[in-house]
PDB file of C-alpha atoms in Angstrom:
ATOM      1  CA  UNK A 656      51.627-149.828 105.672  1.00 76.00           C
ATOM      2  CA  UNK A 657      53.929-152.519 106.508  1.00 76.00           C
ATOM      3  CA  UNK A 658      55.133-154.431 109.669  1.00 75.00           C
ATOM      4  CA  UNK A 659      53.904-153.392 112.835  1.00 74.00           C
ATOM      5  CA  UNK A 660      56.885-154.324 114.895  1.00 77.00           C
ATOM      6  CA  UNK A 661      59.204-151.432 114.129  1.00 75.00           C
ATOM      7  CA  UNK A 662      61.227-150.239 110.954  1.00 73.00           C
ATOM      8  CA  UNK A 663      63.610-152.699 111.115  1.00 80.00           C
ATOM      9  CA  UNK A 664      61.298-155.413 110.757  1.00 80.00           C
ATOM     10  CA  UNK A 665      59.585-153.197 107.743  1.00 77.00           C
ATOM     11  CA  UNK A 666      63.141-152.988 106.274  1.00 81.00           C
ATOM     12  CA  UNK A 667      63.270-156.689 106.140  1.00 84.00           C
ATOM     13  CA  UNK A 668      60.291-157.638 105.130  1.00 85.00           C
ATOM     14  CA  UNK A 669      58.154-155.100 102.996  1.00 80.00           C
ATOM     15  CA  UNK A 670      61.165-152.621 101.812  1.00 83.00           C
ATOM     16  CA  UNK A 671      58.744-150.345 100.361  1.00 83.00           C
ATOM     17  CA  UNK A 672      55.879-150.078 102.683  1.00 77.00           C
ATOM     18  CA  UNK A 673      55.514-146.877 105.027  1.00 75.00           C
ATOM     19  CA  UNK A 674      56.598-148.001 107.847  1.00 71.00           C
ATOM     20  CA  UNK A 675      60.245-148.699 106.253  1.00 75.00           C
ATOM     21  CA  UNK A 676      60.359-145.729 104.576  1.00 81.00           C
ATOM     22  CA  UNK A 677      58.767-143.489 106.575  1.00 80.00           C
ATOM     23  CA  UNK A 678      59.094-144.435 110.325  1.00 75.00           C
ATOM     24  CA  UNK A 679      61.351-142.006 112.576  1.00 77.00           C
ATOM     25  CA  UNK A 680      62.983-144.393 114.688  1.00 67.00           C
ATOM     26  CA  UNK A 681      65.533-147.252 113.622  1.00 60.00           C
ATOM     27  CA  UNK A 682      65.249-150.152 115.504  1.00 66.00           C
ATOM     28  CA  UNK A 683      61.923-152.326 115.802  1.00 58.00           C
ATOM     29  CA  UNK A 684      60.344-150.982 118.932  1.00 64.00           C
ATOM     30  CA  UNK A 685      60.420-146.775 117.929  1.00 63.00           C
ATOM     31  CA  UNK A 686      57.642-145.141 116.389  1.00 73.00           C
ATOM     32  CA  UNK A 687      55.850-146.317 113.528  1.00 72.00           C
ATOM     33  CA  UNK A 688      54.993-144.245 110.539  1.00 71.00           C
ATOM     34  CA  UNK A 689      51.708-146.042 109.860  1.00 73.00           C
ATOM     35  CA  UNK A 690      49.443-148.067 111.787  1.00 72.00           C
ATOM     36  CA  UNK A 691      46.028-149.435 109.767  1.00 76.00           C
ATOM     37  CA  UNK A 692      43.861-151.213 111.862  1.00 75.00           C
ATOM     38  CA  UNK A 693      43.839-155.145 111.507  1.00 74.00           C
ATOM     39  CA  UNK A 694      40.094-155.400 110.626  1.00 72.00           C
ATOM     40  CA  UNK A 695      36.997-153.591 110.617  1.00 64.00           C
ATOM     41  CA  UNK A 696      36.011-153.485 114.725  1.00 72.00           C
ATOM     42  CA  UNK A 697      39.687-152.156 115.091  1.00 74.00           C
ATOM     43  CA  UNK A 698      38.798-149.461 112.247  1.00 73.00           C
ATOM     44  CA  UNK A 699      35.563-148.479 114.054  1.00 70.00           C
ATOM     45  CA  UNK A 700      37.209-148.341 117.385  1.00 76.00           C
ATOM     46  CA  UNK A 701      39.907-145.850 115.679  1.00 78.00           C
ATOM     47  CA  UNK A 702      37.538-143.757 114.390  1.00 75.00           C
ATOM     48  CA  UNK A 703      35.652-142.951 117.403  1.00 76.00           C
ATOM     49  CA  UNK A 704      38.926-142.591 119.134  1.00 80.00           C
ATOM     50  CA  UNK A 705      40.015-140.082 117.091  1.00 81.00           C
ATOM     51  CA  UNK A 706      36.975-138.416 116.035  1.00 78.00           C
ATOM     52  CA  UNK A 707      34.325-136.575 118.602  1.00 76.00           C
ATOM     53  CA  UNK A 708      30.803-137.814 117.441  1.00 69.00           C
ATOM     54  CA  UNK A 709      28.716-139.835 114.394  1.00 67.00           C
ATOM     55  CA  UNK A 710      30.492-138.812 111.125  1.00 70.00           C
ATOM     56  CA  UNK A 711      27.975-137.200 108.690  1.00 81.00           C
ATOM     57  CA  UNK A 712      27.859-140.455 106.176  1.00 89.00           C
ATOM     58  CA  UNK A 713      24.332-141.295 105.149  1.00 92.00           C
ATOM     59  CA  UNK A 714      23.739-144.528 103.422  1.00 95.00           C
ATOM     60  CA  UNK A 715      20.380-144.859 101.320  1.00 96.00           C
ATOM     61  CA  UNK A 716      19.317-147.868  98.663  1.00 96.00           C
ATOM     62  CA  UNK A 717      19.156-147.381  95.242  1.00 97.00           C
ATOM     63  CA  UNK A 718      17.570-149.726  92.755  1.00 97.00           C
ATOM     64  CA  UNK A 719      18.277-150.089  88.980  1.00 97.00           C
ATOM     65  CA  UNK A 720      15.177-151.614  87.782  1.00 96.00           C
ATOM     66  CA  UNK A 721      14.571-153.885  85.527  1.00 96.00           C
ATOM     67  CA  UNK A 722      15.653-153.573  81.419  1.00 93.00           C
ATOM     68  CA  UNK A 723      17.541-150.661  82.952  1.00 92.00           C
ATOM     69  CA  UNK A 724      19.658-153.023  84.844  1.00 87.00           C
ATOM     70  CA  UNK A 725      20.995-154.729  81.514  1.00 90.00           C
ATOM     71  CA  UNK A 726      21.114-152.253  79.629  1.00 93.00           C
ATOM     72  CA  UNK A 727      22.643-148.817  81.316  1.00 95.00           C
ATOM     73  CA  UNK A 728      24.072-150.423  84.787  1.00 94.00           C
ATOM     74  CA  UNK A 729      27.453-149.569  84.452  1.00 95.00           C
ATOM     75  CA  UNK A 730      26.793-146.185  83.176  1.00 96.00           C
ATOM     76  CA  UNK A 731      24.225-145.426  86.183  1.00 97.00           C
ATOM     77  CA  UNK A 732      27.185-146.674  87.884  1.00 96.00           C
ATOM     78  CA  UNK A 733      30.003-144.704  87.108  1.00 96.00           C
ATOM     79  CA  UNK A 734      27.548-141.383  87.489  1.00 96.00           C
ATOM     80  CA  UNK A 735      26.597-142.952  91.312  1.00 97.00           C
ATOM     81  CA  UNK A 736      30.348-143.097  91.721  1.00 96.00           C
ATOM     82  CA  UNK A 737      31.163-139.823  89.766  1.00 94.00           C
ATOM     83  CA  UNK A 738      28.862-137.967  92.380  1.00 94.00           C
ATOM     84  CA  UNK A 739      30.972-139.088  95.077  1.00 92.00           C
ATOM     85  CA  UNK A 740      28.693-142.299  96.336  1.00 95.00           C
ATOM     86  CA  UNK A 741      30.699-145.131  98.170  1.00 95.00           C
ATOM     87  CA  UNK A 742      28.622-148.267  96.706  1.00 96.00           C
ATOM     88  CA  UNK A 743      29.133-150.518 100.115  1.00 96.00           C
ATOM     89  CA  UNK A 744      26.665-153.087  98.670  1.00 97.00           C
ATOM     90  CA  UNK A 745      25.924-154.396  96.050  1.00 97.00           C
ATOM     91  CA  UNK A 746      23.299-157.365  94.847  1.00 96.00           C
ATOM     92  CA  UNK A 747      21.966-158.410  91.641  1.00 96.00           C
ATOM     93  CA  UNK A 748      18.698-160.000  92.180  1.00 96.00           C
ATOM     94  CA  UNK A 749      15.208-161.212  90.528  1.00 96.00           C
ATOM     95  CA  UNK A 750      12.428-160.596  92.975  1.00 95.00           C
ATOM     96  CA  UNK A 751       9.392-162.224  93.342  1.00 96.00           C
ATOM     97  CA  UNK A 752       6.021-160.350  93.088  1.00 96.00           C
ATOM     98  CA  UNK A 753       5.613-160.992  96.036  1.00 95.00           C
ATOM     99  CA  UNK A 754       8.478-159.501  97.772  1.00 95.00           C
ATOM    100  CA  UNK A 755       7.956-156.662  95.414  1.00 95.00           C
ATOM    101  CA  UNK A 756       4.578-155.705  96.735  1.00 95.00           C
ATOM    102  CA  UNK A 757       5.987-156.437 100.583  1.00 95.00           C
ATOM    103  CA  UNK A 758       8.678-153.843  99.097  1.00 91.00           C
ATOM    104  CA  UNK A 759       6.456-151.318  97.906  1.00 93.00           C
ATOM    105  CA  UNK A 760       3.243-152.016 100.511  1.00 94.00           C
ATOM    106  CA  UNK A 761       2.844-148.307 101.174  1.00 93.00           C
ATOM    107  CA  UNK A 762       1.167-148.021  97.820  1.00 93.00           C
ATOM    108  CA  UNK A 763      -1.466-150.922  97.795  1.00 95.00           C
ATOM    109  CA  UNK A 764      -4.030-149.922  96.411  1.00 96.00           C
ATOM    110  CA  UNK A 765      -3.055-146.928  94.251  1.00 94.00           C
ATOM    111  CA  UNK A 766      -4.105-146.889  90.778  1.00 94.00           C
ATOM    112  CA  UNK A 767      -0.249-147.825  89.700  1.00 92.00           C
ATOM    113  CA  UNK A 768       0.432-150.738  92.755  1.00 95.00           C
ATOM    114  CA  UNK A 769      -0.222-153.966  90.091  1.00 96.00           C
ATOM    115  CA  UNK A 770       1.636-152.078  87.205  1.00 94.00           C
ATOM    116  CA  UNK A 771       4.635-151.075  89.518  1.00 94.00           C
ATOM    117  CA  UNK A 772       4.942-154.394  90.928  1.00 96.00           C
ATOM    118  CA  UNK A 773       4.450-156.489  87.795  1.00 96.00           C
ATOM    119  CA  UNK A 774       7.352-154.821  86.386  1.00 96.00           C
ATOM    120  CA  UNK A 775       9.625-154.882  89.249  1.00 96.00           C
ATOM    121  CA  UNK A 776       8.934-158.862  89.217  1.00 97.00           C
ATOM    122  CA  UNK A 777       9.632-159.054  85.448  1.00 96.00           C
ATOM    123  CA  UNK A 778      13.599-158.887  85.307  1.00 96.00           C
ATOM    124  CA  UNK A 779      16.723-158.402  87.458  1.00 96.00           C
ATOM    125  CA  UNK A 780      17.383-155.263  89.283  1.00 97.00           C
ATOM    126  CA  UNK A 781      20.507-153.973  90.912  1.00 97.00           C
ATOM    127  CA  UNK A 782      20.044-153.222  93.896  1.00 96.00           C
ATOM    128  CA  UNK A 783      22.669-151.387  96.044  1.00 97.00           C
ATOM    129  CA  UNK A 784      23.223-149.286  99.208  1.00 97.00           C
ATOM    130  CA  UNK A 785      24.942-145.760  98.664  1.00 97.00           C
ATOM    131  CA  UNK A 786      27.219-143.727 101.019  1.00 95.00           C
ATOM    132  CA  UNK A 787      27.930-140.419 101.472  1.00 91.00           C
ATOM    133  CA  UNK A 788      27.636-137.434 103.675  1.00 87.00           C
ATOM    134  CA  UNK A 789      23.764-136.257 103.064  1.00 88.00           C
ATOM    135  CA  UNK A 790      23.274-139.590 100.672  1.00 93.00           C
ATOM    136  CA  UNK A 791      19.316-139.125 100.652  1.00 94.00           C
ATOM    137  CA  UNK A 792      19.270-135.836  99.328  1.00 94.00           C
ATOM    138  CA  UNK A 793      22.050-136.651  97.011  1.00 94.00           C
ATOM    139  CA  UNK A 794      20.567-139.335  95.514  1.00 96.00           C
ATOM    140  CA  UNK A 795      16.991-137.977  94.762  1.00 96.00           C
ATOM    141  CA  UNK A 796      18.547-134.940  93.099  1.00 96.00           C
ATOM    142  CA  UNK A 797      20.543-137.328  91.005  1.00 97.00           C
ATOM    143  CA  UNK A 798      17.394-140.074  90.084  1.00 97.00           C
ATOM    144  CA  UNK A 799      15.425-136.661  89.527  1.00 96.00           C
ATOM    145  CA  UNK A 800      11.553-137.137  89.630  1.00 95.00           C
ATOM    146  CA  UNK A 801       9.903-140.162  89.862  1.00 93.00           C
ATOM    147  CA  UNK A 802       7.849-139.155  86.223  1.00 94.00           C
ATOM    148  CA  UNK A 803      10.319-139.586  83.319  1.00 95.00           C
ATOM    149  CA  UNK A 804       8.264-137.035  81.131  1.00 96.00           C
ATOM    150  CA  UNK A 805       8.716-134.659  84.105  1.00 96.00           C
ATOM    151  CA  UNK A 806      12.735-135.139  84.756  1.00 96.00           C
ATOM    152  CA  UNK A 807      13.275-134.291  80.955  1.00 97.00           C
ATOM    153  CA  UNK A 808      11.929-131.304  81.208  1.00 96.00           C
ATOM    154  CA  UNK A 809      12.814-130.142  85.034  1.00 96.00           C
ATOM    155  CA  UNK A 810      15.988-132.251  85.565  1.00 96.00           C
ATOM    156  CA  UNK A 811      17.607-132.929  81.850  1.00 97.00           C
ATOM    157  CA  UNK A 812      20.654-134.717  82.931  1.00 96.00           C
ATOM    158  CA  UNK A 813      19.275-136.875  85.815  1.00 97.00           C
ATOM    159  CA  UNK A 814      18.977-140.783  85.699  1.00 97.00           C
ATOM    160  CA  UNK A 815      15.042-140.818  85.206  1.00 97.00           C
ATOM    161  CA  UNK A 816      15.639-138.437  82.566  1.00 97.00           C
ATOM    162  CA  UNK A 817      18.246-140.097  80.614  1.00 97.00           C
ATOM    163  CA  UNK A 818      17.781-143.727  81.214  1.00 97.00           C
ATOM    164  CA  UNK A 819      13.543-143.901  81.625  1.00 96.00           C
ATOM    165  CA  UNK A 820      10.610-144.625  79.852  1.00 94.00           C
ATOM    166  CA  UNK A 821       7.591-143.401  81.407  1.00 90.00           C
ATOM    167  CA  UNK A 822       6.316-143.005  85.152  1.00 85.00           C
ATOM    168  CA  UNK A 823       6.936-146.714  86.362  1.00 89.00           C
ATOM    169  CA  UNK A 824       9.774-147.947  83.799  1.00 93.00           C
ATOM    170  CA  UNK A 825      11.458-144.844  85.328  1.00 95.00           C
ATOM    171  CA  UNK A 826      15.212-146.638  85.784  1.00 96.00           C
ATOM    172  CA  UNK A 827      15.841-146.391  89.152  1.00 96.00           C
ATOM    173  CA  UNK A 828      14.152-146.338  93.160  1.00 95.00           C
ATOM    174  CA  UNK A 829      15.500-144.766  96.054  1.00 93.00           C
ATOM    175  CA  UNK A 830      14.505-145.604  99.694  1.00 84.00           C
TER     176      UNK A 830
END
């Protein structure tokens, strides 16, 4: 973008940016071709200046489980970012069992809660939050369903399908 002080001062010091090039006026002072803001409050504060209303960005988290996340994580992530997700975090982490089953307490005591969470414990997963307009919906259709078996068949080129084993080692979580 360049200096903000006019297109003089861009002349001088950043020949190339946008606000040398491009600005209307000569002399530091006119009218600037560019103007980014100087951090991320500014940015927010621009946005909502300029547009009426929440923008339509969802952001959901996605998981790369365990062996998966060794094995096929930059794959699974060039097909996140090939499906036009922003990743705006990112963590690789090893969980604890119990963190996993304070993660996944809405299935205590289903048939697959020890299984689920034993194997969630047992390696690092990647674990990231996605944005995009209608994220949530987005990234279901591209995990497919939660069954492997079942996303081979119904959903051939999805995640599950491609990267899973069975039910539980099934690549990847969404939330």
């Amino acid at each position: 973008v360049g200096p903000r002080e006019g297109k003089a001062t861009a002349r001088d010091k950043a020949p190339a940016s946008l606000n040398a090039v491009f600005s209307p006026g000569a002399d530091d002072g006119d009218e600037l071709a560019a103007l980014a803001p100087r951090n991320a409050v500014d940015a927010a504060r621009a946005i909502d200046a300029v547009f009426e209303g929440p923008l339509p960005v969802e952001h959901t988290l996605a998981v790369i489980k365990p062996g998966t996340a060794d094995e096929h994580r930059a794959e699974i992530m060039r097909e996140i970012r090939a499906h036009g997700f922003t990743i705006a975090a990112q963590r690789r982490a090893r969980l604890s069992k119990e963190q996993v089953e304070s993660f996944y307490e809405e299935h205590r005591g289903k048939f697959f809660f020890d299984r689920l969470t034993s194997y969630i414990a047992s390696g690092p997963v990647i674990a990231m939050v996605l944005a995009k307009p209608g994220a949530i919906k987005s990234w279901r259709s591209l995990m497919g369903p939660t069954n492997t078996f079942k996303a081979r068949t119904d959903a051939p080129s999805s995640l599950r399908a491609r990267f899973g084993i069975d039910g539980t080692r099934n690549a990847t979580h969404g939330s």
